[in-house]
Amino acid sequence: MNPFAYTSPKNTSDAAALAKPNGDFALPVLKSGGMDLLDRMKEGLEQPDLIIDLTRIEDPTLDAIKPDRIGGRATLAMVAESEALRTSAPILGASAGSAATPQIRNVATVAGNLLQETRCWYWRMSQFDCLRKTGDDCPAREGDHRFHVIFQNGPCLMVHPSNLAPALLVLDGEVEVVGGDRSRIAIRDLYPDPAVDWQSTSVLSPSEIITGVRFRSAPNSAFIALKQKQSFDWPMVSGYAALELDGDVITSARTCAGAVAPRPHLLPQVDAALAGVSIDDDRRIRAACELAVDGADPLPGTVYKTTLLPVAIRRAVNAAASLSSPDQGGDA
Ligand SMILES: Cc1cc2nc3c(=O)[nH]c(=O)nc-3n(C[C@H](O)[C@H](O)[C@H](O)COP(=O)(O)OP(=O)(O)OC[C@H]3O[C@@H](n4cnc5c(N)ncnc54)[C@H](O)[C@@H]3O)c2cc1C
Ligand code: SF4
């Protein structure tokens, strides 16, 4: 690791001011839990000259959890265990609780989860160059891309790594930011269009700090991860669903797929097919969820995901429909 300076400001305005590149520090970087940042530094992927530690800021709203808001510094464990969220938006606790290990969830934060870097192994190894770094091709295309996209909507074939981002997208979430000239950014606008910008992690400037996320309530919402191993891993494919019900009938649905595209991937065709369907009508729910792969263009090594995706979406829909579901979805 390269030498770097360290500071722990006491408020977010000082942190944002420090995060602007300047004559003293050309590469300042924000740190929350540090789970992703330190990995990247140890691999030599990043060489910041100043670490701005957000964990000492004295502001309880950064950690607070309410039925419609989570502080950006709340840990994944806090989100997973929140009774308020279990009632208002169970999809959040389920997706946070499925990420990583208990030790990591105790440290990793909501903001850091939304802004973690790709898990593409070519990107993660300093020995490889690629389009997302400074190179002019993507070694994953001809190489080992088994955990990559099935929707090819950009030249980079990475999948978005965050469990929470699709859940917040389903809930029309917004991030609250300080340090720039805007105070809110919708989750749907937080990540760049992969056809236009395949190098940036988000649209945030270096000095913009996520202080919280806001979202609508969705008591009938669920998350399902299909993983290669259950102990700890990013999903091969994940399914997200939030339903509005009138008795046993789905009046409206919002579904999203994770781990299949460079950004969380909404499925409006599934939502349209689910409207008006009874939650007991397994045949129509299956048919609607099969539409999840409409437009898919898998790589040779990701064809298997086109079989998994409708299953993940269907299980998420069924879990969301079941008001008495004891586990709010989760790993399957
Ligand atoms: C073994 C393992 C398994 C994992 N499995 C999963 C999984 O299944 N699903 C999943 O979603 N994740 C998974 N993760 C990733 C983990 O959830 C993230 O690394 C973690 O959430 C990052 O949070 P952090 O607070 O440590 O972020 P940090 O490492 O501190 O920061 C991450 C990035 O966000 C920026 N940043 C941090 N806070 C802010 C802020 N407030 N405002 C602006 N920028 C900020 C930092 O500059 C940095 O670029 C796994 C990680 C490991 C090691
Ligand atoms: S998929 Fe993206 S991050 Fe991975 S090697 Fe290709 S260009 Fe790089």
mmCIF file of N, CA and C and ligand atoms in Angstrom, residues 29-40 46 54 62 72-74 76 95-96 98-101 104-105 107-117 119 124 161-165 177 201 204-212 227 232-235 240, ligand 1:
data_model
loop_
_atom_site.group_PDB
_atom_site.id
_atom_site.type_symbol
_atom_site.label_atom_id
_atom_site.label_comp_id
_atom_site.label_asym_id
_atom_site.label_seq_id
_atom_site.Cartn_x
_atom_site.Cartn_y
_atom_site.Cartn_z
ATOM 1 N N VAL A 29 -9.972 10.467 -0.597
ATOM 2 C CA VAL A 29 -11.061 9.503 -0.777
ATOM 3 C C VAL A 29 -11.836 9.351 0.529
ATOM 4 N N LEU A 30 -13.157 9.170 0.397
ATOM 5 C CA LEU A 30 -14.025 8.979 1.564
ATOM 6 C C LEU A 30 -13.982 7.520 1.995
ATOM 7 N N LYS A 31 -14.014 7.307 3.303
ATOM 8 C CA LYS A 31 -14.081 5.937 3.836
ATOM 9 C C LYS A 31 -15.234 5.827 4.826
ATOM 10 N N SER A 32 -16.083 4.829 4.642
ATOM 11 C CA SER A 32 -17.091 4.515 5.675
ATOM 12 C C SER A 32 -16.599 3.291 6.432
ATOM 13 N N GLY A 33 -17.170 2.098 6.158
ATOM 14 C CA GLY A 33 -16.669 0.896 6.831
ATOM 15 C C GLY A 33 -15.286 0.491 6.338
ATOM 16 N N GLY A 34 -14.955 0.860 5.119
ATOM 17 C CA GLY A 34 -13.639 0.545 4.550
ATOM 18 C C GLY A 34 -13.542 -0.854 3.961
ATOM 19 N N MET A 35 -14.642 -1.617 3.949
ATOM 20 C CA MET A 35 -14.570 -3.010 3.494
ATOM 21 C C MET A 35 -14.170 -3.113 2.022
ATOM 22 N N ASP A 36 -14.682 -2.225 1.213
ATOM 23 C CA ASP A 36 -14.339 -2.273 -0.213
ATOM 24 C C ASP A 36 -13.103 -1.421 -0.494
ATOM 25 N N LEU A 37 -13.069 -0.245 0.097
ATOM 26 C CA LEU A 37 -11.963 0.679 -0.188
ATOM 27 C C LEU A 37 -10.607 0.052 0.151
ATOM 28 N N LEU A 38 -10.498 -0.555 1.323
ATOM 29 C CA LEU A 38 -9.189 -1.095 1.732
ATOM 30 C C LEU A 38 -8.778 -2.273 0.849
ATOM 31 N N ASP A 39 -9.749 -3.064 0.429
ATOM 32 C CA ASP A 39 -9.454 -4.159 -0.529
ATOM 33 C C ASP A 39 -8.817 -3.598 -1.795
ATOM 34 N N ARG A 40 -9.419 -2.534 -2.299
ATOM 35 C CA ARG A 40 -8.936 -1.922 -3.556
ATOM 36 C C ARG A 40 -7.539 -1.344 -3.350
ATOM 37 N N GLU A 46 -6.064 1.410 -6.251
ATOM 38 C CA GLU A 46 -6.202 2.827 -5.945
ATOM 39 C C GLU A 46 -5.103 3.254 -5.013
ATOM 40 N N LEU A 54 -15.319 8.775 7.653
ATOM 41 C CA LEU A 54 -16.636 9.339 8.001
ATOM 42 C C LEU A 54 -17.192 8.760 9.306
ATOM 43 N N LEU A 62 -26.962 10.161 10.661
ATOM 44 C CA LEU A 62 -26.216 9.309 9.720
ATOM 45 C C LEU A 62 -26.426 7.821 10.011
ATOM 46 N N GLY A 72 -27.020 7.036 5.925
ATOM 47 C CA GLY A 72 -26.026 6.439 5.021
ATOM 48 C C GLY A 72 -24.954 5.660 5.738
ATOM 49 N N ARG A 73 -24.761 5.942 7.036
ATOM 50 C CA ARG A 73 -23.716 5.246 7.787
ATOM 51 C C ARG A 73 -24.275 4.047 8.569
ATOM 52 N N ALA A 74 -25.611 3.821 8.509
ATOM 53 C CA ALA A 74 -26.171 2.628 9.156
ATOM 54 C C ALA A 74 -25.502 1.396 8.542
ATOM 55 N N LEU A 76 -25.111 -2.663 7.442
ATOM 56 C CA LEU A 76 -26.013 -3.663 6.851
ATOM 57 C C LEU A 76 -26.672 -4.480 7.964
ATOM 58 N N SER A 95 -32.413 -7.969 1.795
ATOM 59 C CA SER A 95 -31.262 -7.833 0.892
ATOM 60 C C SER A 95 -29.997 -7.452 1.660
ATOM 61 N N ALA A 96 -30.124 -6.634 2.712
ATOM 62 C CA ALA A 96 -28.935 -6.299 3.517
ATOM 63 C C ALA A 96 -28.452 -7.525 4.284
ATOM 64 N N SER A 98 -28.624 -10.579 3.536
ATOM 65 C CA SER A 98 -28.089 -11.658 2.702
ATOM 66 C C SER A 98 -26.673 -11.360 2.217
ATOM 67 N N ALA A 99 -26.226 -10.107 2.376
ATOM 68 C CA ALA A 99 -24.911 -9.727 1.834
ATOM 69 C C ALA A 99 -23.792 -10.177 2.770
ATOM 70 N N ALA A 100 -22.748 -10.723 2.196
ATOM 71 C CA ALA A 100 -21.483 -10.956 2.908
ATOM 72 C C ALA A 100 -21.664 -11.824 4.164
ATOM 73 N N THR A 101 -20.870 -11.539 5.200
ATOM 74 C CA THR A 101 -20.872 -12.339 6.434
ATOM 75 C C THR A 101 -21.312 -11.454 7.601
ATOM 76 N N ILE A 104 -18.738 -8.778 8.332
ATOM 77 C CA ILE A 104 -18.715 -7.684 7.346
ATOM 78 C C ILE A 104 -19.948 -6.807 7.507
ATOM 79 N N ARG A 105 -21.101 -7.427 7.719
ATOM 80 C CA ARG A 105 -22.341 -6.632 7.846
ATOM 81 C C ARG A 105 -22.302 -5.717 9.066
ATOM 82 N N VAL A 107 -19.872 -3.948 9.913
ATOM 83 C CA VAL A 107 -18.990 -2.807 9.602
ATOM 84 C C VAL A 107 -19.437 -2.080 8.330
ATOM 85 N N ALA A 108 -19.845 -2.845 7.333
ATOM 86 C CA ALA A 108 -20.188 -2.279 6.018
ATOM 87 C C ALA A 108 -21.427 -1.397 6.129
ATOM 88 N N THR A 109 -21.408 -0.265 5.441
ATOM 89 C CA THR A 109 -22.503 0.705 5.553
ATOM 90 C C THR A 109 -23.381 0.714 4.298
ATOM 91 N N VAL A 110 -24.526 1.357 4.454
ATOM 92 C CA VAL A 110 -25.469 1.480 3.339
ATOM 93 C C VAL A 110 -24.840 2.276 2.191
ATOM 94 N N ALA A 111 -24.230 3.438 2.516
ATOM 95 C CA ALA A 111 -23.621 4.256 1.454
ATOM 96 C C ALA A 111 -22.507 3.480 0.762
ATOM 97 N N GLY A 112 -21.669 2.817 1.551
ATOM 98 C CA GLY A 112 -20.559 2.055 0.964
ATOM 99 C C GLY A 112 -21.065 0.910 0.108
ATOM 100 N N ASN A 113 -22.174 0.295 0.526
ATOM 101 C CA ASN A 113 -22.739 -0.799 -0.274
ATOM 102 C C ASN A 113 -23.199 -0.290 -1.634
ATOM 103 N N LEU A 114 -23.837 0.883 -1.636
ATOM 104 C CA LEU A 114 -24.326 1.433 -2.912
ATOM 105 C C LEU A 114 -23.175 1.829 -3.835
ATOM 106 N N LEU A 115 -22.016 2.157 -3.244
ATOM 107 C CA LEU A 115 -20.906 2.696 -4.038
ATOM 108 C C LEU A 115 -19.724 1.733 -4.132
ATOM 109 N N GLN A 116 -19.905 0.481 -3.732
ATOM 110 C CA GLN A 116 -18.817 -0.497 -3.870
ATOM 111 C C GLN A 116 -18.502 -0.699 -5.351
ATOM 112 N N GLU A 117 -17.269 -1.090 -5.607
ATOM 113 C CA GLU A 117 -16.831 -1.284 -6.997
ATOM 114 C C GLU A 117 -17.208 -2.684 -7.502
ATOM 115 N N ARG A 119 -17.206 -6.457 -8.885
ATOM 116 C CA ARG A 119 -16.493 -7.662 -8.483
ATOM 117 C C ARG A 119 -15.837 -8.358 -9.674
ATOM 118 N N ARG A 124 -10.556 -6.512 -10.665
ATOM 119 C CA ARG A 124 -10.028 -6.587 -9.295
ATOM 120 C C ARG A 124 -8.543 -6.941 -9.258
ATOM 121 N N PRO A 161 -22.780 -4.824 -8.290
ATOM 122 C CA PRO A 161 -22.550 -5.711 -7.140
ATOM 123 C C PRO A 161 -23.453 -5.481 -5.927
ATOM 124 N N SER A 162 -24.191 -4.371 -5.883
ATOM 125 C CA SER A 162 -24.884 -4.020 -4.633
ATOM 126 C C SER A 162 -26.207 -4.759 -4.464
ATOM 127 N N ASN A 163 -26.399 -5.367 -3.302
ATOM 128 C CA ASN A 163 -27.704 -5.962 -2.977
ATOM 129 C C ASN A 163 -28.758 -4.895 -2.722
ATOM 130 N N LEU A 164 -28.337 -3.767 -2.160
ATOM 131 C CA LEU A 164 -29.323 -2.764 -1.740
ATOM 132 C C LEU A 164 -29.828 -1.897 -2.886
ATOM 133 N N ALA A 165 -28.993 -1.668 -3.908
ATOM 134 C CA ALA A 165 -29.388 -0.734 -4.971
ATOM 135 C C ALA A 165 -30.684 -1.178 -5.672
ATOM 136 N N VAL A 177 -27.693 13.813 -0.460
ATOM 137 C CA VAL A 177 -26.265 14.104 -0.592
ATOM 138 C C VAL A 177 -25.957 15.513 -0.082
ATOM 139 N N THR A 201 -18.217 4.777 -11.163
ATOM 140 C CA THR A 201 -19.029 3.949 -10.269
ATOM 141 C C THR A 201 -20.407 4.575 -10.053
ATOM 142 N N LEU A 204 -21.820 10.665 -8.682
ATOM 143 C CA LEU A 204 -21.392 11.596 -7.632
ATOM 144 C C LEU A 204 -20.028 12.190 -7.955
ATOM 145 N N SER A 205 -19.826 13.456 -7.556
ATOM 146 C CA SER A 205 -18.495 14.059 -7.659
ATOM 147 C C SER A 205 -17.701 13.610 -6.429
ATOM 148 N N PRO A 206 -16.356 13.774 -6.432
ATOM 149 C CA PRO A 206 -15.563 13.283 -5.299
ATOM 150 C C PRO A 206 -15.977 13.880 -3.954
ATOM 151 N N SER A 207 -16.549 15.102 -3.965
ATOM 152 C CA SER A 207 -16.869 15.730 -2.676
ATOM 153 C C SER A 207 -18.320 15.496 -2.247
ATOM 154 N N GLU A 208 -19.101 14.785 -3.029
ATOM 155 C CA GLU A 208 -20.492 14.541 -2.621
ATOM 156 C C GLU A 208 -20.554 13.321 -1.697
ATOM 157 N N ILE A 209 -21.226 13.536 -0.566
ATOM 158 C CA ILE A 209 -21.313 12.494 0.460
ATOM 159 C C ILE A 209 -22.767 12.054 0.601
ATOM 160 N N ILE A 210 -22.991 10.762 0.582
ATOM 161 C CA ILE A 210 -24.342 10.239 0.822
ATOM 162 C C ILE A 210 -24.591 10.248 2.324
ATOM 163 N N THR A 211 -25.638 10.965 2.740
ATOM 164 C CA THR A 211 -25.951 11.036 4.178
ATOM 165 C C THR A 211 -27.149 10.157 4.541
ATOM 166 N N GLY A 212 -27.921 9.739 3.557
ATOM 167 C CA GLY A 212 -29.063 8.887 3.857
ATOM 168 C C GLY A 212 -29.762 8.442 2.586
ATOM 169 N N LYS A 227 -27.503 -18.214 -4.955
ATOM 170 C CA LYS A 227 -26.052 -18.133 -4.784
ATOM 171 C C LYS A 227 -25.399 -19.474 -5.086
ATOM 172 N N PHE A 232 -21.199 -17.141 2.232
ATOM 173 C CA PHE A 232 -21.050 -15.724 1.908
ATOM 174 C C PHE A 232 -20.664 -15.636 0.448
ATOM 175 N N ASP A 233 -21.368 -14.811 -0.258
ATOM 176 C CA ASP A 233 -21.064 -14.652 -1.675
ATOM 177 C C ASP A 233 -22.010 -13.620 -2.250
ATOM 178 N N TRP A 234 -21.597 -13.009 -3.349
ATOM 179 C CA TRP A 234 -22.528 -12.202 -4.108
ATOM 180 C C TRP A 234 -23.439 -13.169 -4.856
ATOM 181 N N PRO A 235 -24.690 -12.787 -5.104
ATOM 182 C CA PRO A 235 -25.603 -13.698 -5.814
ATOM 183 C C PRO A 235 -25.171 -13.932 -7.265
ATOM 184 N N TYR A 240 -36.127 -9.208 -7.040
ATOM 185 C CA TYR A 240 -36.716 -8.225 -6.124
ATOM 186 C C TYR A 240 -38.156 -7.987 -6.567
HETATM 187 C C1 LIG B 1 -16.690 -11.643 1.292
HETATM 188 C C2 LIG B 1 -17.589 -10.518 0.905
HETATM 189 C C3 LIG B 1 -18.877 -10.815 0.458
HETATM 190 C C4 LIG B 1 -19.734 -9.773 0.091
HETATM 191 N N1 LIG B 1 -20.990 -10.079 -0.368
HETATM 192 C C5 LIG B 1 -21.810 -9.066 -0.744
HETATM 193 C C6 LIG B 1 -23.117 -9.339 -1.246
HETATM 194 O O1 LIG B 1 -23.545 -10.488 -1.355
HETATM 195 N N2 LIG B 1 -23.883 -8.287 -1.618
HETATM 196 C C7 LIG B 1 -23.456 -7.003 -1.507
HETATM 197 O O2 LIG B 1 -24.208 -6.088 -1.835
HETATM 198 N N3 LIG B 1 -22.233 -6.713 -1.048
HETATM 199 C C8 LIG B 1 -21.408 -7.715 -0.665
HETATM 200 N N4 LIG B 1 -20.166 -7.413 -0.197
HETATM 201 C C9 LIG B 1 -19.675 -6.022 -0.295
HETATM 202 C C10 LIG B 1 -19.918 -5.220 0.937
HETATM 203 O O3 LIG B 1 -21.296 -5.153 1.209
HETATM 204 C C11 LIG B 1 -19.362 -3.831 0.630
HETATM 205 O O4 LIG B 1 -17.966 -3.930 0.472
HETATM 206 C C12 LIG B 1 -19.663 -2.881 1.759
HETATM 207 O O5 LIG B 1 -21.039 -2.689 1.853
HETATM 208 C C13 LIG B 1 -18.981 -1.566 1.547
HETATM 209 O O6 LIG B 1 -19.377 -0.700 2.600
HETATM 210 P P1 LIG B 1 -18.293 0.122 3.406
HETATM 211 O O7 LIG B 1 -19.021 0.984 4.362
HETATM 212 O O8 LIG B 1 -17.245 -0.768 3.985
HETATM 213 O O9 LIG B 1 -17.706 0.996 2.213
HETATM 214 P P2 LIG B 1 -16.248 1.611 2.006
HETATM 215 O O10 LIG B 1 -15.296 0.536 1.640
HETATM 216 O O11 LIG B 1 -15.903 2.499 3.146
HETATM 217 O O12 LIG B 1 -16.549 2.528 0.739
HETATM 218 C C14 LIG B 1 -16.921 1.975 -0.490
HETATM 219 C C15 LIG B 1 -16.928 3.117 -1.533
HETATM 220 O O13 LIG B 1 -17.950 4.050 -1.217
HETATM 221 C C16 LIG B 1 -17.400 5.366 -1.007
HETATM 222 N N5 LIG B 1 -18.150 5.909 0.123
HETATM 223 C C17 LIG B 1 -18.315 5.324 1.334
HETATM 224 N N6 LIG B 1 -19.176 6.019 2.085
HETATM 225 C C18 LIG B 1 -19.566 7.078 1.334
HETATM 226 C C19 LIG B 1 -20.483 8.152 1.547
HETATM 227 N N7 LIG B 1 -21.170 8.275 2.698
HETATM 228 N N8 LIG B 1 -20.665 9.035 0.551
HETATM 229 C C20 LIG B 1 -19.987 8.936 -0.626
HETATM 230 N N9 LIG B 1 -19.106 7.935 -0.889
HETATM 231 C C21 LIG B 1 -18.915 7.013 0.085
HETATM 232 C C22 LIG B 1 -15.939 5.163 -0.708
HETATM 233 O O14 LIG B 1 -15.158 6.266 -1.120
HETATM 234 C C23 LIG B 1 -15.628 3.913 -1.516
HETATM 235 O O15 LIG B 1 -15.336 4.250 -2.858
HETATM 236 C C24 LIG B 1 -19.297 -8.426 0.200
HETATM 237 C C25 LIG B 1 -18.006 -8.134 0.670
HETATM 238 C C26 LIG B 1 -17.172 -9.167 1.018
HETATM 239 C C27 LIG B 1 -15.782 -8.829 1.487
#
